[in-house]
PDB file of C-alpha atoms in Angstrom:
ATOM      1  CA  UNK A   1       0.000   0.000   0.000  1.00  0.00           C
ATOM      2  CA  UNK A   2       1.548   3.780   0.831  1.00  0.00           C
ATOM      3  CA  UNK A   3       4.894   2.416   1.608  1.00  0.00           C
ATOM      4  CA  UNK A   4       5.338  -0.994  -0.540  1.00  0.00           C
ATOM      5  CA  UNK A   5       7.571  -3.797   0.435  1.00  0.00           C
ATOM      6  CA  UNK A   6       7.215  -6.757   2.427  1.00  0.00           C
ATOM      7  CA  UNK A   7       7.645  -6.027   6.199  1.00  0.00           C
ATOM      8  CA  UNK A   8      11.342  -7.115   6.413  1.00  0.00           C
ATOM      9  CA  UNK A   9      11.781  -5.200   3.052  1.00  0.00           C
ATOM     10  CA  UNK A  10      10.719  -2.047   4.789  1.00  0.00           C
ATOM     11  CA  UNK A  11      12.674  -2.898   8.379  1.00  0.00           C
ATOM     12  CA  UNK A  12       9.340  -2.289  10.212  1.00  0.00           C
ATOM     13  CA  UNK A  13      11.194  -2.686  13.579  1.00  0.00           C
ATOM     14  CA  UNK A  14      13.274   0.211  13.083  1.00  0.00           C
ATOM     15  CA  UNK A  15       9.935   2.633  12.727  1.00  0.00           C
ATOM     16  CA  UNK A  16      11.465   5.475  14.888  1.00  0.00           C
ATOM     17  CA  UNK A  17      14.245   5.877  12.375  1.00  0.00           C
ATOM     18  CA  UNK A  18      12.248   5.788   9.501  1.00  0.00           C
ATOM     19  CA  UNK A  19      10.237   8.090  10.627  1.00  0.00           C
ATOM     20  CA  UNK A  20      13.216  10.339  11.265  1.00  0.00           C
ATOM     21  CA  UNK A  21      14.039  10.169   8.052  1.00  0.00           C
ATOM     22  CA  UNK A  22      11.055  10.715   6.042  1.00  0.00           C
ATOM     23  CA  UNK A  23       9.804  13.957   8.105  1.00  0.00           C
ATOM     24  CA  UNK A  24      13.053  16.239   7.311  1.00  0.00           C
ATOM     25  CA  UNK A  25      10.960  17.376   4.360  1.00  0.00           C
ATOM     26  CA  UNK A  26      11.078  20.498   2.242  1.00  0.00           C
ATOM     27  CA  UNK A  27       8.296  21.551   4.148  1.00  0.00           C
ATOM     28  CA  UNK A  28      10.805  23.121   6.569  1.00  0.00           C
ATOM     29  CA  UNK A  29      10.759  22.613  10.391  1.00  0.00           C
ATOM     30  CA  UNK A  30       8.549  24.263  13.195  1.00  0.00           C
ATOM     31  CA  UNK A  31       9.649  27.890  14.396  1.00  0.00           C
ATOM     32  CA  UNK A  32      11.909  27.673  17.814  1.00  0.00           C
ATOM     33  CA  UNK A  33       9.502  29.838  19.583  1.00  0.00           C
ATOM     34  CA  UNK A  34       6.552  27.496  18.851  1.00  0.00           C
ATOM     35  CA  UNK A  35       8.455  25.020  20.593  1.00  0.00           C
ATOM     36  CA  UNK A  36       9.834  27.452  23.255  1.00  0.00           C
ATOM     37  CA  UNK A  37      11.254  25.965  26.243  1.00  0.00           C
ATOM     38  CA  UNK A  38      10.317  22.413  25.716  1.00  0.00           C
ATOM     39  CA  UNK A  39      12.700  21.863  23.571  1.00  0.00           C
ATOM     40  CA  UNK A  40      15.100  19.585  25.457  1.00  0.00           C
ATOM     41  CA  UNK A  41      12.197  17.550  26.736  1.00  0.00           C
ATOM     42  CA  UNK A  42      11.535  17.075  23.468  1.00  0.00           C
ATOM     43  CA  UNK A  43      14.822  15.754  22.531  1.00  0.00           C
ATOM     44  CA  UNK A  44      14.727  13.849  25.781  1.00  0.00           C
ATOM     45  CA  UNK A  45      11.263  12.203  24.507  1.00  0.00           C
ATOM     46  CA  UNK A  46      12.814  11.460  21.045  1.00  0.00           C
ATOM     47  CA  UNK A  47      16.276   9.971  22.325  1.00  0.00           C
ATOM     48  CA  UNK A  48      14.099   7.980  24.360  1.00  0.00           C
ATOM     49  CA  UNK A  49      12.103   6.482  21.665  1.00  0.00           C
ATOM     50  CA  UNK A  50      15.102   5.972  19.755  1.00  0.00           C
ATOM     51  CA  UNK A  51      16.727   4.227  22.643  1.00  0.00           C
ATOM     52  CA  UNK A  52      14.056   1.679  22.584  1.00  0.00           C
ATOM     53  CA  UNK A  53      14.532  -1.434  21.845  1.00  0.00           C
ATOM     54  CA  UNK A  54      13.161  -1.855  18.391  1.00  0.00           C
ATOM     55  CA  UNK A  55       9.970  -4.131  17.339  1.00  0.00           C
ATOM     56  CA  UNK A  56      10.185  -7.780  17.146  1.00  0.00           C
ATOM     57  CA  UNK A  57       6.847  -8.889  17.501  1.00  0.00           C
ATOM     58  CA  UNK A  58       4.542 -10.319  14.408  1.00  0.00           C
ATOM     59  CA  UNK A  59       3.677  -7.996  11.963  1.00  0.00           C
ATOM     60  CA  UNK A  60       0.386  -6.035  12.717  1.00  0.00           C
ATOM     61  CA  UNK A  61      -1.407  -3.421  10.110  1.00  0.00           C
ATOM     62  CA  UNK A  62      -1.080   0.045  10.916  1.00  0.00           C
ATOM     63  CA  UNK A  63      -3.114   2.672   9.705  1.00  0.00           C
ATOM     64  CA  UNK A  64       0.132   4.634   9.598  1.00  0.00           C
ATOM     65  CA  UNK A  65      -1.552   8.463   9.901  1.00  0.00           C
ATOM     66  CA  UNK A  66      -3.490   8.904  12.753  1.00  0.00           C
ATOM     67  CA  UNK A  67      -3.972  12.364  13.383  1.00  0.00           C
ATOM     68  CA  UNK A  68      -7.233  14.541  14.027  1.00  0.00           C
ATOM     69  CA  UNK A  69      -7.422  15.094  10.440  1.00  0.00           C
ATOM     70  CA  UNK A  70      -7.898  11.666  10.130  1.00  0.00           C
ATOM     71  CA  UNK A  71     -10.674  10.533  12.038  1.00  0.00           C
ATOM     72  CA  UNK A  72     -14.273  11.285  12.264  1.00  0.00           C
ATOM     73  CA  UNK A  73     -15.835  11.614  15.263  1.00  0.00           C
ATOM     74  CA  UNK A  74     -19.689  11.759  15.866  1.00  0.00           C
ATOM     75  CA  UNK A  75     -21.343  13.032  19.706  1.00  0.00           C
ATOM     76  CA  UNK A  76     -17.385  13.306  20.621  1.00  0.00           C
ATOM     77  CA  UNK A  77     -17.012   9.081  20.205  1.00  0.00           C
ATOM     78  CA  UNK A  78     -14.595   8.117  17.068  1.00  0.00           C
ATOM     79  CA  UNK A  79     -17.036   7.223  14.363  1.00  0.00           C
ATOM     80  CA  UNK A  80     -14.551   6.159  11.580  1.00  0.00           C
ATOM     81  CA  UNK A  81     -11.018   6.960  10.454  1.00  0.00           C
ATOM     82  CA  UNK A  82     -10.140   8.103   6.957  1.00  0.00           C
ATOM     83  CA  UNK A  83      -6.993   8.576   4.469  1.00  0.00           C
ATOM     84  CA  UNK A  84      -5.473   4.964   4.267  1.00  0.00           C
ATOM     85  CA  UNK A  85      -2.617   5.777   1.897  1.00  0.00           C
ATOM     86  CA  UNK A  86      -0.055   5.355   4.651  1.00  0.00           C
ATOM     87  CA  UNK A  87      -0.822   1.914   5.496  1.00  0.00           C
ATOM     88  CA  UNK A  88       0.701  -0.897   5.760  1.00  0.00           C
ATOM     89  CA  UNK A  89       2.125  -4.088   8.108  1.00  0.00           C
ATOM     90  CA  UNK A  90       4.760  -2.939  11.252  1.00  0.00           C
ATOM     91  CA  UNK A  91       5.280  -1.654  14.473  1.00  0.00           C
ATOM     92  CA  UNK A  92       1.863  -0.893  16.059  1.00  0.00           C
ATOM     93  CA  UNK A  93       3.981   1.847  17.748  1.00  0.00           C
ATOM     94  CA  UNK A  94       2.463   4.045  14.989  1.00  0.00           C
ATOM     95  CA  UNK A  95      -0.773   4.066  15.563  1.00  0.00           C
ATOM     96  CA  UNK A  96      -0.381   3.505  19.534  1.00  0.00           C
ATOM     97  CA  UNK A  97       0.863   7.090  18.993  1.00  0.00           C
ATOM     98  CA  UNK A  98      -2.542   8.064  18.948  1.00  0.00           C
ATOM     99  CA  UNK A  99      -2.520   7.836  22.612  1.00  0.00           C
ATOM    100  CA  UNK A 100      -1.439  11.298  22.948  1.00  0.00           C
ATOM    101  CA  UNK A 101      -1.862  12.719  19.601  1.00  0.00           C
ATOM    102  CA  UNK A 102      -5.733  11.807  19.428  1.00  0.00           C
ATOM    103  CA  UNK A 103      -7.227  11.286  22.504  1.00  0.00           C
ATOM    104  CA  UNK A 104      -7.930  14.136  25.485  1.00  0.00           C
ATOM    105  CA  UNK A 105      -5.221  15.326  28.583  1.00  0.00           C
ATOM    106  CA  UNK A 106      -5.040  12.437  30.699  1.00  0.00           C
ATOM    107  CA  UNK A 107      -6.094   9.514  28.711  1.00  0.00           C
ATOM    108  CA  UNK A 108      -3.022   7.540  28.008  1.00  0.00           C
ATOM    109  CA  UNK A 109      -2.555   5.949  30.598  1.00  0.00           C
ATOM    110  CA  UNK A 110      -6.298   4.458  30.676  1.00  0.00           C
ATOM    111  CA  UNK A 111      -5.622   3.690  26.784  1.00  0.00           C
ATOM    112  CA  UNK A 112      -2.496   1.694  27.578  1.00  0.00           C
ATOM    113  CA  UNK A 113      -4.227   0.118  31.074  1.00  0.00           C
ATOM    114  CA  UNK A 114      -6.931  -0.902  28.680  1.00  0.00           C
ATOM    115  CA  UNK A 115      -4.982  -1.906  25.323  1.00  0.00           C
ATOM    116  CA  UNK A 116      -2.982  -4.292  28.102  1.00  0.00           C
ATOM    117  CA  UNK A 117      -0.519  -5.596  24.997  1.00  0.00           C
ATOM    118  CA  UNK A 118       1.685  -2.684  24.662  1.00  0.00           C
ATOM    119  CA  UNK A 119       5.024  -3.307  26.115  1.00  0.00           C
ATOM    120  CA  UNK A 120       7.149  -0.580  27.851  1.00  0.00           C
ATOM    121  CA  UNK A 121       9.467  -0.411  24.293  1.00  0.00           C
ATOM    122  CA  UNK A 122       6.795  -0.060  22.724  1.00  0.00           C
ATOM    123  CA  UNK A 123       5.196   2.878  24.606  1.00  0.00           C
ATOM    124  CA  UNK A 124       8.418   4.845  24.321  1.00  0.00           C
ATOM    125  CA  UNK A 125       8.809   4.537  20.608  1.00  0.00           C
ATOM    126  CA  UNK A 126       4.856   5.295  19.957  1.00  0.00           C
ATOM    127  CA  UNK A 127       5.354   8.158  23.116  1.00  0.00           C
ATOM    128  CA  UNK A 128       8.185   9.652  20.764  1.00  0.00           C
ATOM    129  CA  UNK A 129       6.419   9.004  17.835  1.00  0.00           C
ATOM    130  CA  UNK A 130       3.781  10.866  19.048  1.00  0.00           C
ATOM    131  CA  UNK A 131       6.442  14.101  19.758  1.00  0.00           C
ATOM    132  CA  UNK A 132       6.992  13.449  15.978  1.00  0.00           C
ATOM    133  CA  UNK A 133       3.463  13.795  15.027  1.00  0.00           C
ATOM    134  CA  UNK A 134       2.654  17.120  16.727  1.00  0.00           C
ATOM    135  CA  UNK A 135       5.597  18.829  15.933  1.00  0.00           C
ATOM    136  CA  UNK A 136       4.517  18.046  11.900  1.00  0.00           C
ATOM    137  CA  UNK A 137       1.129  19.285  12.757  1.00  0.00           C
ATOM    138  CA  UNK A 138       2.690  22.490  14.398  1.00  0.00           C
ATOM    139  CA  UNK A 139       4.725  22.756  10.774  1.00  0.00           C
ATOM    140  CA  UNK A 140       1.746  22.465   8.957  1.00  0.00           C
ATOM    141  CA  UNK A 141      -0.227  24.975  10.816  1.00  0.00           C
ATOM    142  CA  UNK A 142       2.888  27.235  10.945  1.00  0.00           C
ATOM    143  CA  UNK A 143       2.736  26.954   7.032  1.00  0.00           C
ATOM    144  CA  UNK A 144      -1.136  27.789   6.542  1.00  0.00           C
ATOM    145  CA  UNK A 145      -0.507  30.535   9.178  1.00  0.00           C
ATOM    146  CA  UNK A 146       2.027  31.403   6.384  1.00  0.00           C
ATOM    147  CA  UNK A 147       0.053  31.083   3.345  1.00  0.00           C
ATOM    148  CA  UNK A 148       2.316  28.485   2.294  1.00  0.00           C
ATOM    149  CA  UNK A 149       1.038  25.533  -0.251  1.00  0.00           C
ATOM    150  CA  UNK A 150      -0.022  22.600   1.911  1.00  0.00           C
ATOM    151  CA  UNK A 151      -0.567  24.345   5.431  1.00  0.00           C
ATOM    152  CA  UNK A 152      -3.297  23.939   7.485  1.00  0.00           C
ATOM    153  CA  UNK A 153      -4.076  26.640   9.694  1.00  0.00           C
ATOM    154  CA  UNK A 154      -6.267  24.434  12.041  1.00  0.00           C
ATOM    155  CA  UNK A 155      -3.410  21.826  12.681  1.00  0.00           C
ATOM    156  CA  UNK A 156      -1.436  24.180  14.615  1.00  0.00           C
ATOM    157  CA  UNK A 157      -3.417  24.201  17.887  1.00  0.00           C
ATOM    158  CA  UNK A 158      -4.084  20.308  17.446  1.00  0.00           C
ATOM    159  CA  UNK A 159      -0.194  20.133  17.246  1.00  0.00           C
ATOM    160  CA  UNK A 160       0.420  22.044  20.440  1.00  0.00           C
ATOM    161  CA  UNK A 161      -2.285  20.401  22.451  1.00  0.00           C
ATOM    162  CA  UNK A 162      -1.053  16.730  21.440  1.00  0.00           C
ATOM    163  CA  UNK A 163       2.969  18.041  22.244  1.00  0.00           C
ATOM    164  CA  UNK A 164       1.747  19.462  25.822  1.00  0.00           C
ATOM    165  CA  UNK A 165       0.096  16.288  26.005  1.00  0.00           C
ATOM    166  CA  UNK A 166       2.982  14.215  25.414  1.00  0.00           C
ATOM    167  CA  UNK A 167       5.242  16.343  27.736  1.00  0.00           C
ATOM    168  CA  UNK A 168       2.986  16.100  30.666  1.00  0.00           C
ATOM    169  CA  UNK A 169       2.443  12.609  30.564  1.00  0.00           C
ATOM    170  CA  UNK A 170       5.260  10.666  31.082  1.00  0.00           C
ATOM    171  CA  UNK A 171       5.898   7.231  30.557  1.00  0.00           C
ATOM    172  CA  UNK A 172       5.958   5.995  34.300  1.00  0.00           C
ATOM    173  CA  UNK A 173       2.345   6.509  34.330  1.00  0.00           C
ATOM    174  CA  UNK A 174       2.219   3.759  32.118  1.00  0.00           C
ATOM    175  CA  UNK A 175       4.374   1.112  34.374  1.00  0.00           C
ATOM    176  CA  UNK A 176       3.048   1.756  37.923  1.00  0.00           C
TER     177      UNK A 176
END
């Protein structure tokens, strides 16, 4: 599908890296003041993730975009989920980003009490994944604020919220 290969074709356990890769874009990189003082705990989030040990478990389908552009949601309850160009077999890190990029202050740790398989690597990758996520939402709003092709002005706030969200929620929550 959006990526091609077969799973050991595309190194799905090494996710974090690949997703380093593919976001330095032309598209530029969010302002330092939008980031403001969290920038070393972002770093610190991102090192993390990288630190992690990678994926080794079977090969699950990811959606591989989940973002608030991406999902519909009816009476504030997720009604459907949209844009399946990205998607393809790997580390459910990707999607267990979600946690924090899609879901409300303080609901993490009830996702991750509740998903019950996610494994503490895999909460730091998807937990830095997730730093990756909003800071490309922050660059797209940043470009719409701009006028720039591509930017969307709405995604800027959604950025910000799911980045304060990731910040303040740190993964010991997760491993009490």
């Amino acid at each position: 599908m959006g990526r091609g290969g077969t799973a050991s074709e595309r190194g799905f356990g090494n996710v974090v890296a690949e997703v380093a890769e593919g976001t330095t874009t032309s598209s530029g990189e969010p302002d330092a003041d939008a980031i403001g003082s969290d920038a070393a705990d972002v770093r610190a989030v991102w090192d993390d993730a990288v630190a992690a040990p990678a994926w080794e478990g079977p090969p699950v389908w990811v959606h591989g975009d989940l973002h608030p552009a991406n999902v519909v949601v009816a009476d504030g309850t997720l009604a459907g989920v949209v844009d399946f160009g990205d998607m393809f077999v790997g580390d459910p890190a990707l999607d267990l980003a979600a946690a924090w990029v899609l879901l409300p202050a303080g609901a993490a740790a009830r996702f991750f009490a509740a998903y019950g398989e996610a494994d503490h690597a895999t909460v730091r990758r998807a937990r830095g994944l997730a730093a990756c996520k909003s800071l490309f939402l922050m660059l797209m709003g940043q470009n719409g604020d701009r006028g720039l092709p591509g930017g969307k002005p709405a995604w800027g706030p959604a950025g910000r919220a799911a980045l304060d969200r990731v910040l303040s929620e740190r993964l010991t929550r997760f491993h009490e």
